[in-house]
mmCIF file of C-alpha atoms and ligand atoms in Angstrom:
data_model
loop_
_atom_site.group_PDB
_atom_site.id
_atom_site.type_symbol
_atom_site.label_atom_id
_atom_site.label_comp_id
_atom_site.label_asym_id
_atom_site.label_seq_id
_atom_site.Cartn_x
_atom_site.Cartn_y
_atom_site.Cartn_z
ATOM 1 C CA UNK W 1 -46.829 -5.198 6.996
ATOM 2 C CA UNK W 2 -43.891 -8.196 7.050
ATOM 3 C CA UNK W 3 -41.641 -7.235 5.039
ATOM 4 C CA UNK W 4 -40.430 -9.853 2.039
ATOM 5 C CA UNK W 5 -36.907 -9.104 2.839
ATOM 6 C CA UNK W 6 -35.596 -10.034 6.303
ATOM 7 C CA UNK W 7 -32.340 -7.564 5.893
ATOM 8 C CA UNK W 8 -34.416 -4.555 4.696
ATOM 9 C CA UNK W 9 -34.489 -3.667 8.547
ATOM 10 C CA UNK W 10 -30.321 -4.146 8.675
ATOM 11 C CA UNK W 11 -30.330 -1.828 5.131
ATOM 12 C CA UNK W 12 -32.289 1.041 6.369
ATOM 13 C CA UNK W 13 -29.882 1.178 9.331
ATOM 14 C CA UNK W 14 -28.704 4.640 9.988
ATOM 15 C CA UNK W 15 -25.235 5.383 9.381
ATOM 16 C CA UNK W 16 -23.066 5.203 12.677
ATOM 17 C CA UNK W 17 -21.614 8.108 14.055
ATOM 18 C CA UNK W 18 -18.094 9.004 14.172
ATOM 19 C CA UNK W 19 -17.651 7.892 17.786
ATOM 20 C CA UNK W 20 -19.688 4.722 16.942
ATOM 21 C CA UNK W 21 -17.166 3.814 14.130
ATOM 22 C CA UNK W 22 -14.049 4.721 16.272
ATOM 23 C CA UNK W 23 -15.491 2.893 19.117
ATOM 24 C CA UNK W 24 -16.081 0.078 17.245
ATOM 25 C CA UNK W 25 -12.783 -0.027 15.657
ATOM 26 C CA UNK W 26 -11.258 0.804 18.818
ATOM 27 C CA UNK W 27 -12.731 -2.780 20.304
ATOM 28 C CA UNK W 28 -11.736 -4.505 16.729
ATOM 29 C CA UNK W 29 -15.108 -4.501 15.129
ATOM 30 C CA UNK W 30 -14.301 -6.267 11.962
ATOM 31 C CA UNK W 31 -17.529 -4.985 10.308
ATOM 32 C CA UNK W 32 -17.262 -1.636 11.567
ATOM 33 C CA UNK W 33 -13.562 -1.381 10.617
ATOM 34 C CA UNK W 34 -14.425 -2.588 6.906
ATOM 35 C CA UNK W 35 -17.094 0.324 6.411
ATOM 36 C CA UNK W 36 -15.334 3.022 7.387
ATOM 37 C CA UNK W 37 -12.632 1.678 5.072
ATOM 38 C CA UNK W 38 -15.455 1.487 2.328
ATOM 39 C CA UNK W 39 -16.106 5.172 3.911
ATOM 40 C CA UNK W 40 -12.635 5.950 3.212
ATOM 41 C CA UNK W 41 -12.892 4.470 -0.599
ATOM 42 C CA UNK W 42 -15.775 6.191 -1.523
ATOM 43 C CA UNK W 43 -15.912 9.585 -3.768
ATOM 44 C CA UNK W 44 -18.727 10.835 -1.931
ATOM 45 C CA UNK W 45 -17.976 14.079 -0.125
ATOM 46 C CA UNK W 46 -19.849 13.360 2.285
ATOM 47 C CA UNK W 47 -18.311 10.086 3.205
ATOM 48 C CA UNK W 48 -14.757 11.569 2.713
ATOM 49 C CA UNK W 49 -15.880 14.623 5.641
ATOM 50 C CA UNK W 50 -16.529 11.203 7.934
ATOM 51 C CA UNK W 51 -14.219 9.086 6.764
ATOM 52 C CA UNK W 52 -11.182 11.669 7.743
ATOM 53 C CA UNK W 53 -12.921 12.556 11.030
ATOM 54 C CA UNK W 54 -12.723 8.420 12.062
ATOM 55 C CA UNK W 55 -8.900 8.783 10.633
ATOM 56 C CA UNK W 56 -8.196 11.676 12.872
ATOM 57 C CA UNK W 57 -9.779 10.098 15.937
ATOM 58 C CA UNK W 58 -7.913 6.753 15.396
ATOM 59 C CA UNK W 59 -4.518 8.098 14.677
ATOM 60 C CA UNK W 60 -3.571 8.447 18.461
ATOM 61 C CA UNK W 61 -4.154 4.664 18.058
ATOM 62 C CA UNK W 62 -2.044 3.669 15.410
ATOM 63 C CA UNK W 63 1.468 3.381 14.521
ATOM 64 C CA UNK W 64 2.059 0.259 16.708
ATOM 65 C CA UNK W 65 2.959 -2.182 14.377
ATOM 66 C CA UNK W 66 5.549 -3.103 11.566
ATOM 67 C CA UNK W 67 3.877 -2.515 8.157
ATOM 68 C CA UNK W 68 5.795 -4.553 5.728
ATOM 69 C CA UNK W 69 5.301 -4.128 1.542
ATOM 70 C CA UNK W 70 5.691 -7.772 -0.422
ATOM 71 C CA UNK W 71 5.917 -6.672 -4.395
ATOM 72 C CA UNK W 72 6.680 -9.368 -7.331
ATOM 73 C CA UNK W 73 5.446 -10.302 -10.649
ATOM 74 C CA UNK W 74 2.396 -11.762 -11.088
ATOM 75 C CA UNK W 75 2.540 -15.725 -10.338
ATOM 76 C CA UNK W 76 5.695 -14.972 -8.207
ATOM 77 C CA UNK W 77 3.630 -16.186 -5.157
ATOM 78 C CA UNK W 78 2.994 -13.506 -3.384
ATOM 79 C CA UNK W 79 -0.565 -14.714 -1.767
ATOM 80 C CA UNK W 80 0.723 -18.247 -1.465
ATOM 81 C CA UNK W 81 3.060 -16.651 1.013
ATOM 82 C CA UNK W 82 1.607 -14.003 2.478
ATOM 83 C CA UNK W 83 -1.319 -16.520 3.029
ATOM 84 C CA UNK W 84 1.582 -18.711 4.540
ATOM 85 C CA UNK W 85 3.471 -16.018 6.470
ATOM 86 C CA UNK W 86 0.222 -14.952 7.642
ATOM 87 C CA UNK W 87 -0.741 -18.076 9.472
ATOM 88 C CA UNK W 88 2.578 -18.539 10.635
ATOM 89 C CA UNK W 89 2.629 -15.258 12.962
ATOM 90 C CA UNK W 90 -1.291 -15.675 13.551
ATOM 91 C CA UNK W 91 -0.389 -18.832 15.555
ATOM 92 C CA UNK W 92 2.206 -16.501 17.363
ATOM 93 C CA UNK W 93 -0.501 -13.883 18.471
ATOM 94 C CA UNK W 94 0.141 -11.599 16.359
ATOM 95 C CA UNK W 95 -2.867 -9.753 14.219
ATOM 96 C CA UNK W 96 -2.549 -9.541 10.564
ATOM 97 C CA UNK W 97 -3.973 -6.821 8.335
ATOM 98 C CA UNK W 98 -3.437 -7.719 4.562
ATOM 99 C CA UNK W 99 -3.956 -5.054 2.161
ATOM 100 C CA UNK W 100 -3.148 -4.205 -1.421
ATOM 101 C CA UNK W 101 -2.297 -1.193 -3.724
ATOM 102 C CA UNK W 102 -3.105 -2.599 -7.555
ATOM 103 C CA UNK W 103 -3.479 0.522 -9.833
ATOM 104 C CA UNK W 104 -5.316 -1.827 -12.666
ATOM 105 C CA UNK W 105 -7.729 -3.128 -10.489
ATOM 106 C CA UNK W 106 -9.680 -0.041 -11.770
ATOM 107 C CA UNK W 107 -10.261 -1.737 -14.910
ATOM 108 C CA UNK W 108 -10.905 -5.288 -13.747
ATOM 109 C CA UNK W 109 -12.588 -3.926 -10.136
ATOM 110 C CA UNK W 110 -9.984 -5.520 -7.998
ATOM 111 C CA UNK W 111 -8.064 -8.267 -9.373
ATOM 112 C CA UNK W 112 -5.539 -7.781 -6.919
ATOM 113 C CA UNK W 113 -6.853 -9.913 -3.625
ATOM 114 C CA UNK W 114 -10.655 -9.500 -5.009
ATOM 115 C CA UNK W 115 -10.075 -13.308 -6.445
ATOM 116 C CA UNK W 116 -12.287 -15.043 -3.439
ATOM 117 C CA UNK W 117 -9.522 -18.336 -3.970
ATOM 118 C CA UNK W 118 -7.096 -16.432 -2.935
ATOM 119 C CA UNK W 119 -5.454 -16.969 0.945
ATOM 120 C CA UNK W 120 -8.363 -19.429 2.045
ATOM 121 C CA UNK W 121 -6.942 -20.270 5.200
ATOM 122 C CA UNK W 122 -5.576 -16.847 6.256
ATOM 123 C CA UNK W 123 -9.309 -15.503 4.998
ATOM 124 C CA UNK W 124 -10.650 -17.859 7.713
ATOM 125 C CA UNK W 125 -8.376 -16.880 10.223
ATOM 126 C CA UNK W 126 -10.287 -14.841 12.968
ATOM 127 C CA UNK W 127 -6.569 -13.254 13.509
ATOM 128 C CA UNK W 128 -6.467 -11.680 9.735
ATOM 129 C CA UNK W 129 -8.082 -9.095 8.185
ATOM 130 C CA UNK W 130 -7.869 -8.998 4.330
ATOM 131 C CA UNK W 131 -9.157 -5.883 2.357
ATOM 132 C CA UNK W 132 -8.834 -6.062 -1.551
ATOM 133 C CA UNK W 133 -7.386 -3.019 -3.576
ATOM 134 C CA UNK W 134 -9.348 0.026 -4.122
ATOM 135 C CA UNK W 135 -10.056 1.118 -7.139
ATOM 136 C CA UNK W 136 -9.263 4.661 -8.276
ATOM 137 C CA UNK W 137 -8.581 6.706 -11.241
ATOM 138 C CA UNK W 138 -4.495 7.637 -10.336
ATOM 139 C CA UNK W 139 -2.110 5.527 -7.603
ATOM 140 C CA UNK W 140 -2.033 8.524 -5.725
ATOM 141 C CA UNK W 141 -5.623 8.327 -4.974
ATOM 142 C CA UNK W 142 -5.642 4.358 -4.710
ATOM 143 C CA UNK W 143 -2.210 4.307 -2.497
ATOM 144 C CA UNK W 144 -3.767 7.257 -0.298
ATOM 145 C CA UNK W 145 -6.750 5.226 0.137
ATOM 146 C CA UNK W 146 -4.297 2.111 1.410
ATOM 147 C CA UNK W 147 -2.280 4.279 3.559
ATOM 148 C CA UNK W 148 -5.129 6.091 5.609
ATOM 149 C CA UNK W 149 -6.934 1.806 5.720
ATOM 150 C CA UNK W 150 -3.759 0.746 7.253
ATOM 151 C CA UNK W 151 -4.116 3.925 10.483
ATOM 152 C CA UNK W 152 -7.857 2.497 10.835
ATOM 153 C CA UNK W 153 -6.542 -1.519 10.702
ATOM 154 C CA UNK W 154 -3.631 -0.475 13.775
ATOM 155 C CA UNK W 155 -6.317 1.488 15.567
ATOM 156 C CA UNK W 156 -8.332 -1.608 15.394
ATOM 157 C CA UNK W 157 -5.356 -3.539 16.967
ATOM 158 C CA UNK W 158 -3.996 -5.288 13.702
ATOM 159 C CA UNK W 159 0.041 -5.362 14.730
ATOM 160 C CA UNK W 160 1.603 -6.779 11.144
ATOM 161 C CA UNK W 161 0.427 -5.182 8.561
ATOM 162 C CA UNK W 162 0.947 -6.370 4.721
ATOM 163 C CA UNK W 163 0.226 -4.467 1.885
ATOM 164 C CA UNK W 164 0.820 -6.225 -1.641
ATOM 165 C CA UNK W 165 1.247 -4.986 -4.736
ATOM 166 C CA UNK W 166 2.057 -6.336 -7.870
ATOM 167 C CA UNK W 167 5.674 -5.618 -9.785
ATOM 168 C CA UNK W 168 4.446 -3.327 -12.706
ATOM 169 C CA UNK W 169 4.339 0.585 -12.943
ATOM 170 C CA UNK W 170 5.020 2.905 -9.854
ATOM 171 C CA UNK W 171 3.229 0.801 -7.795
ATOM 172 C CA UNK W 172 6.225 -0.623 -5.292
ATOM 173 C CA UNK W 173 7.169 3.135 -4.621
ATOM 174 C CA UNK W 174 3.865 3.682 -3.692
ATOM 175 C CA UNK W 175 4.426 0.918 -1.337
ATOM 176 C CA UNK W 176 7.677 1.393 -0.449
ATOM 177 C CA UNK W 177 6.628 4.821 0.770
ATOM 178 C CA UNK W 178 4.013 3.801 3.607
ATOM 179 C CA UNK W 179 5.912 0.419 4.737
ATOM 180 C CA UNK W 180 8.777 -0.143 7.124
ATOM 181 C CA UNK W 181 9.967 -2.925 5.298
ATOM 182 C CA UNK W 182 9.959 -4.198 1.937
ATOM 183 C CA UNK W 183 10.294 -7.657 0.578
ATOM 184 C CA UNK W 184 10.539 -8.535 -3.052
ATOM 185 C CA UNK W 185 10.307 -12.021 -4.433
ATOM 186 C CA UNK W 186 11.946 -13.389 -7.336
ATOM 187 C CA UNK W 187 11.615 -16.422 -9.161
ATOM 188 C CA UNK W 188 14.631 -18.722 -9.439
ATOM 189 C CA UNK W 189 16.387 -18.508 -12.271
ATOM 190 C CA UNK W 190 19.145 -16.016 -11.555
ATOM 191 C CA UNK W 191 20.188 -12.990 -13.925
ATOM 192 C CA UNK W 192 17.058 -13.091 -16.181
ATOM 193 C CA UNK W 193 14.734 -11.904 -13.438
ATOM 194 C CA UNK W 194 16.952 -9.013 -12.903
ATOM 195 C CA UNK W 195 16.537 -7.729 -16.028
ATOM 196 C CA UNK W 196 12.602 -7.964 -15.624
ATOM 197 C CA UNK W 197 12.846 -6.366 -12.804
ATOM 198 C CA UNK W 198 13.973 -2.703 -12.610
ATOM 199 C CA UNK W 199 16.869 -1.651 -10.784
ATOM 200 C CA UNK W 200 15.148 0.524 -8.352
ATOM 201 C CA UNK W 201 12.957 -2.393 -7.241
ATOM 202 C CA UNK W 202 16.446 -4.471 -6.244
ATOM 203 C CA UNK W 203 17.539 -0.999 -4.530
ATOM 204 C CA UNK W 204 14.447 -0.642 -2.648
ATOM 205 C CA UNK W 205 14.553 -4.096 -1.119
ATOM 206 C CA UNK W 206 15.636 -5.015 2.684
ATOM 207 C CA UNK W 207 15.108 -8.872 1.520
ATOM 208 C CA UNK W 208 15.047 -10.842 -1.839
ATOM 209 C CA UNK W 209 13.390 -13.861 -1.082
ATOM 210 C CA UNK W 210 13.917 -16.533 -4.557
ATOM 211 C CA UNK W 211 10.429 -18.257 -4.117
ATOM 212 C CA UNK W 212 9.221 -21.683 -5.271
ATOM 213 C CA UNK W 213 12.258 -23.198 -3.817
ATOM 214 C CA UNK W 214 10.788 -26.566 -4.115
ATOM 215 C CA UNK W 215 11.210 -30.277 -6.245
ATOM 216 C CA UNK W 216 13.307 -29.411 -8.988
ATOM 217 C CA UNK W 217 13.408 -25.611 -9.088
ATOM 218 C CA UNK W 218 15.452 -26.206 -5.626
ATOM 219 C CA UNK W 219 19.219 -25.860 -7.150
ATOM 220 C CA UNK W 220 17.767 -23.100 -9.375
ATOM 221 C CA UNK W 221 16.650 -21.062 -6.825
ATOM 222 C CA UNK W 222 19.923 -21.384 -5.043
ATOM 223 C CA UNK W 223 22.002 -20.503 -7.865
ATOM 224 C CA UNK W 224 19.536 -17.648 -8.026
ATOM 225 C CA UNK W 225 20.272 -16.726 -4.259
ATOM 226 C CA UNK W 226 23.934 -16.613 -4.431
ATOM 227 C CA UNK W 227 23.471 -14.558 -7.433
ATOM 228 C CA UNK W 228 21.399 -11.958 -6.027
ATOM 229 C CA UNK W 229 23.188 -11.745 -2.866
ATOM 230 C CA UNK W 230 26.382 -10.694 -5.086
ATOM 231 C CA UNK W 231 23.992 -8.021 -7.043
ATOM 232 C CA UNK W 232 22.787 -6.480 -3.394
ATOM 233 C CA UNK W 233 26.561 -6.368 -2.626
ATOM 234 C CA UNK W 234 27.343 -4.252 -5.067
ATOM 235 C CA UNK W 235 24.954 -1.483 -4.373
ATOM 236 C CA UNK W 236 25.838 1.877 -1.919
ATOM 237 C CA UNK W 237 24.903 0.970 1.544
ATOM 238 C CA UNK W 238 21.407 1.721 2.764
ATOM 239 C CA UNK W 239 20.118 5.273 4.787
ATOM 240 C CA UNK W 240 18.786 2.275 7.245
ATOM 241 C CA UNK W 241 22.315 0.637 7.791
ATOM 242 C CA UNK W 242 20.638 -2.409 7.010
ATOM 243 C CA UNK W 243 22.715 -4.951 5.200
ATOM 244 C CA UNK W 244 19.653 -6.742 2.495
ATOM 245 C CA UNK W 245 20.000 -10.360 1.443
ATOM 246 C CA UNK W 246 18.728 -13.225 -0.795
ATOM 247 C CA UNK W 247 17.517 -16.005 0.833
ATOM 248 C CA UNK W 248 15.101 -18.871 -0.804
ATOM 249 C CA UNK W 249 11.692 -20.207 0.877
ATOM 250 C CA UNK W 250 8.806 -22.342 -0.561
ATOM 251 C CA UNK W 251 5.790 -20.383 0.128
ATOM 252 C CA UNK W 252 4.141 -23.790 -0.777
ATOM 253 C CA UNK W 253 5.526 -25.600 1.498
ATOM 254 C CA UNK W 254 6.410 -23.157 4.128
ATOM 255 C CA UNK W 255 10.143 -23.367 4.092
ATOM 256 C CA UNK W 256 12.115 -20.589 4.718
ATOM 257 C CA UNK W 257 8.890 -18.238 5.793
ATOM 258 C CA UNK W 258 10.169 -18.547 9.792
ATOM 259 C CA UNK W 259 13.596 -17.477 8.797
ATOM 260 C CA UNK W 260 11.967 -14.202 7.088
ATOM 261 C CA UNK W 261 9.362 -13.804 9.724
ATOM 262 C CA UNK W 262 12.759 -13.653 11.925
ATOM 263 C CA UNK W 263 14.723 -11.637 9.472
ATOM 264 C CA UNK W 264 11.800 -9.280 9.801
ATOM 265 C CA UNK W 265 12.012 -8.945 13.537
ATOM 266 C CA UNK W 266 16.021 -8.098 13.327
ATOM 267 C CA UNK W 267 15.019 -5.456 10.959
ATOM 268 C CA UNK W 268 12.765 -3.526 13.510
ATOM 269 C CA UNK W 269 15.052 -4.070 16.264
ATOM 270 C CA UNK W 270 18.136 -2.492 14.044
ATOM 271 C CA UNK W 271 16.439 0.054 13.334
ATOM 272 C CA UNK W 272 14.611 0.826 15.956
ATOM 273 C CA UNK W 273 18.028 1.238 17.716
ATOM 274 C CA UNK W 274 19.610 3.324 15.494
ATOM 275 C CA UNK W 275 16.300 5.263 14.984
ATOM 276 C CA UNK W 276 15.990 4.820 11.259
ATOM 277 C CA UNK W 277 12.426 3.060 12.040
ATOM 278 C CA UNK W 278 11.156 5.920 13.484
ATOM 279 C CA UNK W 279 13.051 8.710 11.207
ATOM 280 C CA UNK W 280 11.809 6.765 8.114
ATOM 281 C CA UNK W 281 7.953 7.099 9.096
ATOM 282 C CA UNK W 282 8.456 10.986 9.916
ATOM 283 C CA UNK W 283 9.855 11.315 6.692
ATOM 284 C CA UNK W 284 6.496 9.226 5.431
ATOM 285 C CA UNK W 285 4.217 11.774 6.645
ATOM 286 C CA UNK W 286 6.024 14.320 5.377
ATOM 287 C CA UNK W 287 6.383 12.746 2.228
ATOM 288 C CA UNK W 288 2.495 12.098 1.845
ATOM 289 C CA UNK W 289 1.759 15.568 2.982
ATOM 290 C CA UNK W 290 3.440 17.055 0.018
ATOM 291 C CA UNK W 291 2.566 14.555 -2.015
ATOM 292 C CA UNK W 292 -1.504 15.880 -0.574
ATOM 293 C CA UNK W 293 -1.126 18.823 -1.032
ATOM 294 C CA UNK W 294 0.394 18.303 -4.894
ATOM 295 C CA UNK W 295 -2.824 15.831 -5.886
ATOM 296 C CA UNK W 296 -5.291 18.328 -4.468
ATOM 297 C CA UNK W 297 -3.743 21.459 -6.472
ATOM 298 C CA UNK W 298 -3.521 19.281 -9.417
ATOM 299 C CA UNK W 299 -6.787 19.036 -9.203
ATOM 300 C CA UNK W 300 -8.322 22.467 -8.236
ATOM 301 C CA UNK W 301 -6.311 23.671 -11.382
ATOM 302 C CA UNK W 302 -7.592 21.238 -13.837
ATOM 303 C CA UNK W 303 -11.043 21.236 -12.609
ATOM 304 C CA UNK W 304 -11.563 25.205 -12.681
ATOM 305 C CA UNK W 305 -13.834 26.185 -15.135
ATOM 306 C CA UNK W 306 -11.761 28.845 -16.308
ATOM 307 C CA UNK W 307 -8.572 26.861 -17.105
ATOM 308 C CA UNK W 308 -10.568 24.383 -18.631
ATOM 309 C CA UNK W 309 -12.396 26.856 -20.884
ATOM 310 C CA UNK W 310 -9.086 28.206 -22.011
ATOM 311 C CA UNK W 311 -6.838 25.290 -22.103
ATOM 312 C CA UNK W 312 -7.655 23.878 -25.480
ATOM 313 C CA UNK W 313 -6.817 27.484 -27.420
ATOM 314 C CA UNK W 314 -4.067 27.483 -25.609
ATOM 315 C CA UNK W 315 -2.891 24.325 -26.024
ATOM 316 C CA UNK W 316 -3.404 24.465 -29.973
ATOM 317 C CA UNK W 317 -1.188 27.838 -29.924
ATOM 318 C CA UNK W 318 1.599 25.817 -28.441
ATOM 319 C CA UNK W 319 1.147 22.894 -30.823
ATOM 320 C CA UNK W 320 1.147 24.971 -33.713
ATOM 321 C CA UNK W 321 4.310 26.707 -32.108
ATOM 322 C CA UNK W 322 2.954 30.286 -31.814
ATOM 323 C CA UNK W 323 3.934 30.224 -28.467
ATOM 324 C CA UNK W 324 6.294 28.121 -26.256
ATOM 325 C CA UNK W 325 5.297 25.499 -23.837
ATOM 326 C CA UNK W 326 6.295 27.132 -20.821
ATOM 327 C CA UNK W 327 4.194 30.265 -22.359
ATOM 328 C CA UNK W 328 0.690 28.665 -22.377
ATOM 329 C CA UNK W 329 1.554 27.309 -19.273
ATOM 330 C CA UNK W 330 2.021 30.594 -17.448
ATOM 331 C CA UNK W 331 -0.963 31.601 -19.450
ATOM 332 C CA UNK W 332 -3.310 29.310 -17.955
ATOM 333 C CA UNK W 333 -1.794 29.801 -14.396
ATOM 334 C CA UNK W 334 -2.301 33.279 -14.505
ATOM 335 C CA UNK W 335 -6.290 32.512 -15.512
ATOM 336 C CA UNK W 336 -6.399 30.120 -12.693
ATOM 337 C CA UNK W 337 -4.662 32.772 -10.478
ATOM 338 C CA UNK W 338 -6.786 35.813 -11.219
ATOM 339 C CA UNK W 339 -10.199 33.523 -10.946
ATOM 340 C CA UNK W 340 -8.877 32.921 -7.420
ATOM 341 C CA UNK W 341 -8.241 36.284 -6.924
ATOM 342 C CA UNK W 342 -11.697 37.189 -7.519
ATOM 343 C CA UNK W 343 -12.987 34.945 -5.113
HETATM 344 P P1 GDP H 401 0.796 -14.169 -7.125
HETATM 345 O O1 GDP H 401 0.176 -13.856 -8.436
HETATM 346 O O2 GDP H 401 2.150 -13.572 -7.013
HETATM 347 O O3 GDP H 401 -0.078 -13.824 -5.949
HETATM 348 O O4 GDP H 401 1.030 -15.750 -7.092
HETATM 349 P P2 GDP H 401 0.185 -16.920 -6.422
HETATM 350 O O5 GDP H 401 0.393 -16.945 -4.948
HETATM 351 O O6 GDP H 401 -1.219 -16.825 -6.891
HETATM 352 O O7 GDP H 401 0.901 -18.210 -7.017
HETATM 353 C C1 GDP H 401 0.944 -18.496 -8.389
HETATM 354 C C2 GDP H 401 1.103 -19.994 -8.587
HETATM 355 O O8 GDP H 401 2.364 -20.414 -8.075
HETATM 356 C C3 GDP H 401 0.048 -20.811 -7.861
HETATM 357 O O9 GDP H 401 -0.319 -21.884 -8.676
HETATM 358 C C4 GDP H 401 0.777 -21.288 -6.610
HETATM 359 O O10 GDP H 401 0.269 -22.514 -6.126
HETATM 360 C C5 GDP H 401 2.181 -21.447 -7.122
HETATM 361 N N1 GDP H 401 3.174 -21.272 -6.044
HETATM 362 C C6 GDP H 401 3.231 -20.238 -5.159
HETATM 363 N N2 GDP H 401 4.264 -20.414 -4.309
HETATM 364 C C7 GDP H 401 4.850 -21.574 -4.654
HETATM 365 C C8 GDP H 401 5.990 -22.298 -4.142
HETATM 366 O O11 GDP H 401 6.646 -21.922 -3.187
HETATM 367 N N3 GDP H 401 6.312 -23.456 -4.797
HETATM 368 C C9 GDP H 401 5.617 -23.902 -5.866
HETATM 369 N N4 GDP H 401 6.013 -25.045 -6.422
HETATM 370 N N5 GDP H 401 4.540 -23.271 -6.363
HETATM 371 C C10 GDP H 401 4.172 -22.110 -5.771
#
């Protein structure tokens, strides 16, 4: 019988085998490249077992590329200019992979990037790829998600890679942890954004770009430049070497994005010289193994049966103070311990 629905055929499809999807990456198969990122995403066991034997496959195949983080407030312009930093390289045949790491997109199912308005052009562009946020139920799981999209985007040739996030919560660490270089803009309007923006951010920073340097926000923004380039004076000099600075740029109207697309370029070939490039992503991996091996513990201990049946009794002893804190913690170890010994 005809079927009513012409895709049925395309939904039945079977699912593609590992080598299909690394294949298919491998020759930059956009489609294939965004489900075995949608692999990666799911909760599915089953699609986790596949999704981390494309990872492993592709890995050989990544690395090549200079992943840079871009973190401000919301309404700082951050797609505006990744959408214009994006076309500026594109036409300079380069490949751009934008992705995102929004820990309250859970709630709202992917504000971050989801907005279809956002980066028309650069959506358009046969040279970008742009992946909204997952969604997840901790960063760890949403950044982990991110960080094993961006080995599947290099593998699939993608040399820049952005990942965005916006300025609130632990988010830019997050960031900060799986990018070689990290660019935070500012609005002008100098001292007053500092305070809004913790101090760690401004430490983390290789650039401070003041955006909406435009009309009359122009002498603001400078004002705002000078200022921050006296704040990133003051602080102890970086493990890179790399001096940071404020500049201003219109993401609007594309001034200033060459002279950070350049400012980028310096950065890699610093520290690729003195190594620090290379160092810093070693120290990456290590970082995210322990920070694997940490989640997953977490949760073998606080989805055991045992620890769970035992936890609240526990827990009202220590609120009630018949025992201490550290008591009812060792407490429930030691269940979760002898369970495992049994096994
Ligand atoms: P995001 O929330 O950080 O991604 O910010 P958007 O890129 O969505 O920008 C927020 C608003 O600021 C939009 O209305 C943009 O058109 C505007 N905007 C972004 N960059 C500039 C700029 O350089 N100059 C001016 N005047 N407006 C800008």
């Amino acid at each position: 019988m005809q079927s009513i629905n012409p895709n049925l055929q395309f939904q039945r499809r079977r699912t593609p085998s590992v080598s299909e999807y690394v294949e298919g990456i491998l020759q930059g198969n956009r489609v294939m490249l965004s489900q075995a990122i949608t692999l990666i995403e799911s909760t599915k066991v089953a699609h986790q077992n596949l999704a981390q034997q494309i990872i492993e496959q592709c890995l050989p195949h990544a690395g090549n590329s200079v992943r840079i983080g871009i973190t401000g407030t919301p309404g700082v312009g951050k797609s505006t200019f990744i959408e214009a930093l994006g076309m500026h390289i594109t036409e300079r045949a380069h490949q751009v992979a934008v992705l995102a790491i929004d820990p309250s997109s859970q709630m709202s199912r992917g504000s971050i990037l989801g907005d279809k308005t956002r980066m028309l052009h650069l959506s358009a562009n046969e040279k970008a790829f742009i992946r909204p946020s997952p969604a997840g139920d901790s960063l760890g799981g949403v950044a982990r998600k991110t960080r094993e999209s961006i080995v599947l985007c290099e593998a699939a040739g993608f040399n820049t890679i952005i990942v965005e996030t916006v300025g609130v919560g632990q988010s830019e660490t997050a960031v900060h942890s799986m990018t070689d270089f990290f660019l935070l803009l500012l609005l002008p309007g100098a001292g007053d954004e500092l305070q809004g923006i913790k101090r760690g951010i401004v430490e983390m920073a290789d650039l401070i770009a003041v955006n909406k340097a435009d009309g009359d926000r122009e002498k603001m923004a400078k004002q705002a430049k000078a200022f921050y380039n006296n704040a990133l004076h003051l602080l102890p000099m970086k493990e890179s070497r790399w001096t940071p600075q404020a500049l201003t740029c219109s993401a609007l109207s594309g001034l200033g994005v060459s002279d950070i697309w350049q400012l980028i370029n310096d950065y890699q070939q610093f520290t690729k010289e003195n190594q620090f490039f290379y160092n810093n992503r070693k120290n990456q991996s290590r970082y995210w193994l322990t920070e694997s091996i940490e989640s997953a513990l977490h949760d073998m201990f606080y989805k055991d049966p045992s620890v769970s049946a035992a936890f609240s009794s526990i827990e009202k002893a220590v609120l009630e103070g018949q025992i201490s804190s550290f008591r009812g913690a060792e407490a429930l170890i030691q269940i979760f311990r002898d369970k495992k010994l049994e096994h």
